mmCIF file of C-alpha atoms in Angstrom:
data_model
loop_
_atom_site.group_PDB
_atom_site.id
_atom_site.type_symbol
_atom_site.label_atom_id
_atom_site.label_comp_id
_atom_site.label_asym_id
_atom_site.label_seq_id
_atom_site.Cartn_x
_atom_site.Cartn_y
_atom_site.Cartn_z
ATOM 1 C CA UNK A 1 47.674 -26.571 101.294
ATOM 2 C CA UNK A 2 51.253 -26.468 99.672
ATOM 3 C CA UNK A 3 52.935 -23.628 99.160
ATOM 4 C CA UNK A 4 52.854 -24.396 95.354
ATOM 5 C CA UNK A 5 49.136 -25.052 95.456
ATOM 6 C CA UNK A 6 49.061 -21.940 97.028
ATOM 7 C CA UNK A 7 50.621 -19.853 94.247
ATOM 8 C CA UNK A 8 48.820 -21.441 91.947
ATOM 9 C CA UNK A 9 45.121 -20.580 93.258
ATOM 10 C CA UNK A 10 46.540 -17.030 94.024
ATOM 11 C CA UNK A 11 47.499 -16.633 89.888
ATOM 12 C CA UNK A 12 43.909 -18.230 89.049
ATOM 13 C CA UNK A 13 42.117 -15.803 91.093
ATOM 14 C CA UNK A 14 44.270 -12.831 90.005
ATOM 15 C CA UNK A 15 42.929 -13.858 86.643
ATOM 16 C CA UNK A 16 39.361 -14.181 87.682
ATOM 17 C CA UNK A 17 39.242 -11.294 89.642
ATOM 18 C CA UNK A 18 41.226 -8.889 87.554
ATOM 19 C CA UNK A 19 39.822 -9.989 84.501
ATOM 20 C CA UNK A 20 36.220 -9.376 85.986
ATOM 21 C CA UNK A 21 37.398 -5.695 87.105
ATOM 22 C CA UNK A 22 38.469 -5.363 83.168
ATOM 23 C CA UNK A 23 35.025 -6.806 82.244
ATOM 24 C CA UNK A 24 33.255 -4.120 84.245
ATOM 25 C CA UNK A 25 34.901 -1.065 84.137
ATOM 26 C CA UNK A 26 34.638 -2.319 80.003
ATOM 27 C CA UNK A 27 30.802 -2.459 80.274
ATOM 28 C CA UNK A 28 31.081 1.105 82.482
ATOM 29 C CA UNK A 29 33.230 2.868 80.231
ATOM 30 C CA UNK A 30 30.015 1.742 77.028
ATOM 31 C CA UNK A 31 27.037 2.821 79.408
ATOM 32 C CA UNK A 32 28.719 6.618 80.007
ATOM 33 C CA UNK A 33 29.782 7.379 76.107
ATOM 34 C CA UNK A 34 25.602 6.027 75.676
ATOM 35 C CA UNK A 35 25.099 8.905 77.480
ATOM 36 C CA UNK A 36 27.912 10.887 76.231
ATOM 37 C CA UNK A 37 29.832 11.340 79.349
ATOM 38 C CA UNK A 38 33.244 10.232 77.126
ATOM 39 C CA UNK A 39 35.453 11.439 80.001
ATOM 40 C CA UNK A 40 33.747 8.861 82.135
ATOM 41 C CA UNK A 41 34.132 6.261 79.218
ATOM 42 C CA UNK A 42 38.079 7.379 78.643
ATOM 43 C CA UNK A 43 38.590 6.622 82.261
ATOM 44 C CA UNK A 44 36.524 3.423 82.427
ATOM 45 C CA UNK A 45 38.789 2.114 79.183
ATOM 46 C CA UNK A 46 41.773 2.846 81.226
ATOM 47 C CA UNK A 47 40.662 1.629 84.220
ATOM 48 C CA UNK A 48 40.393 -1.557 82.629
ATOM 49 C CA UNK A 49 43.488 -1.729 81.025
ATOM 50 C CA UNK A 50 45.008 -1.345 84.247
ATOM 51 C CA UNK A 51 43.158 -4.737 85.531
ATOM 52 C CA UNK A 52 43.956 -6.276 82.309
ATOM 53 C CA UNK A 53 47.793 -5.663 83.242
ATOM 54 C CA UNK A 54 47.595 -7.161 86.640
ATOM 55 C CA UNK A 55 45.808 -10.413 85.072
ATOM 56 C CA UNK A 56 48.898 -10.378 82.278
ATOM 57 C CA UNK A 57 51.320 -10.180 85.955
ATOM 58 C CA UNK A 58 49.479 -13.333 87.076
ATOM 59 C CA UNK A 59 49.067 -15.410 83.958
ATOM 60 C CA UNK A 60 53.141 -14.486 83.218
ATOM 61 C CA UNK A 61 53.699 -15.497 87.132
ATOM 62 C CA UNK A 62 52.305 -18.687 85.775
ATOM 63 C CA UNK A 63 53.788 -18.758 82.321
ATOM 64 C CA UNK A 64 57.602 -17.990 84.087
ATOM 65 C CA UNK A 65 56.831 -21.230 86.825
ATOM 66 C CA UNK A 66 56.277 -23.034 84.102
ATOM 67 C CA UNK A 67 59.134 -22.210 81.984
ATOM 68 C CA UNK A 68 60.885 -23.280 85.285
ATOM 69 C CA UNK A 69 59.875 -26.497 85.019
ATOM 70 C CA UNK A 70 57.316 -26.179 87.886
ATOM 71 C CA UNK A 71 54.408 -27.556 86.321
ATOM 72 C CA UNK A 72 51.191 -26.694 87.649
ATOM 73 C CA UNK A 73 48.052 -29.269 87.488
ATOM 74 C CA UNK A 74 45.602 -28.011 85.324
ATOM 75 C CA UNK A 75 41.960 -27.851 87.095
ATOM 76 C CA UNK A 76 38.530 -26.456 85.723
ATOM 77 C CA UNK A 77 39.145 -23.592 88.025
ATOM 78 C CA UNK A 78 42.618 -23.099 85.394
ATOM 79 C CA UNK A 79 40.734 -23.377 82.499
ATOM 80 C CA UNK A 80 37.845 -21.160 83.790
ATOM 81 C CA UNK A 81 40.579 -18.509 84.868
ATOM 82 C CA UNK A 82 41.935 -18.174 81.095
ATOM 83 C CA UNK A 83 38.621 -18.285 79.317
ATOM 84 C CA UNK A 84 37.474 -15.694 81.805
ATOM 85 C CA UNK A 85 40.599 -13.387 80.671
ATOM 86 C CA UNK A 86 40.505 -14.401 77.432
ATOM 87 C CA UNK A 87 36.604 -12.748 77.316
ATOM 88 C CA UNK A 88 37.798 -9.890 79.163
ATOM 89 C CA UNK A 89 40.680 -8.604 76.911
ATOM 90 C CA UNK A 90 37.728 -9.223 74.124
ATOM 91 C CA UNK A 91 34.975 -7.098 75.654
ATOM 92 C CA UNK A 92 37.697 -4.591 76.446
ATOM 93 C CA UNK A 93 38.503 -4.292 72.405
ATOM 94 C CA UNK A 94 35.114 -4.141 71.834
ATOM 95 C CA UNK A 95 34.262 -1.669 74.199
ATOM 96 C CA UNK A 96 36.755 0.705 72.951
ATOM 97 C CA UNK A 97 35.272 0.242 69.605
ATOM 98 C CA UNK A 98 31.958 1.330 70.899
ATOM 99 C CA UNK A 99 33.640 4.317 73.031
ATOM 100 C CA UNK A 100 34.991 5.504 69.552
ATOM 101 C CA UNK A 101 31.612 4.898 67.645
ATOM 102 C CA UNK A 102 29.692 6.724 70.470
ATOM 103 C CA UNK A 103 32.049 9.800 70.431
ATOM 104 C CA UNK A 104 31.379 10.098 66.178
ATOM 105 C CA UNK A 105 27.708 9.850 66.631
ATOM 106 C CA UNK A 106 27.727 12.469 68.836
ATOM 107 C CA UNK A 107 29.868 14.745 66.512
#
């Protein structure tokens, strides 16, 4: 495999993977405010935002290549990698929104 091809599968999957992370520690951080653990569901929110950095580092990895004029071929597995962040960075937003609904209802 080129080195470029290389590169580019290694941005895709930070997307997928990080973006996946996001998802999860998203869904986490709902299940402990259910139960009122909102420590648990602070630290799940953040934990996510820190995987929804890393998958900005790899999409802008991908973004600056571009810029360069090193055009990548777009694949499924490209498309599937920005839908899948695209979903996360949603359920993240409305996770927190749930967080913050969770901690009034308890008040």
């Amino acid at each position: 495999m080129a080195e470029e091809q290389e590169q580019d599968l290694q941005a895709i999957m930070g997307l997928i993977v990080n973006g996946g992370n996001a998802k999860s520690s998203a869904f986490e951080a709902i299940n402990a405010a259910k139960t009122g653990d909102f420590a648990t569901a602070d630290a799940k929110l953040k934990e996510a935002d820190h995987f929804l950095v890393e998958a900005h580092n790899s999409q802008t990895d991908m973004l600056t290549a571009e810029a360069n004029g090193e055009h990548a071929k777009v694949t499924l597995l490209t498309v599937h990698s920005q839908d899948h962040i695209m979903n996360a960075i949603t359920f993240r937003d409305l996770a927190g929104e749930m967080v913050e609904l969770y901690k009034r209802l308890a008040k």
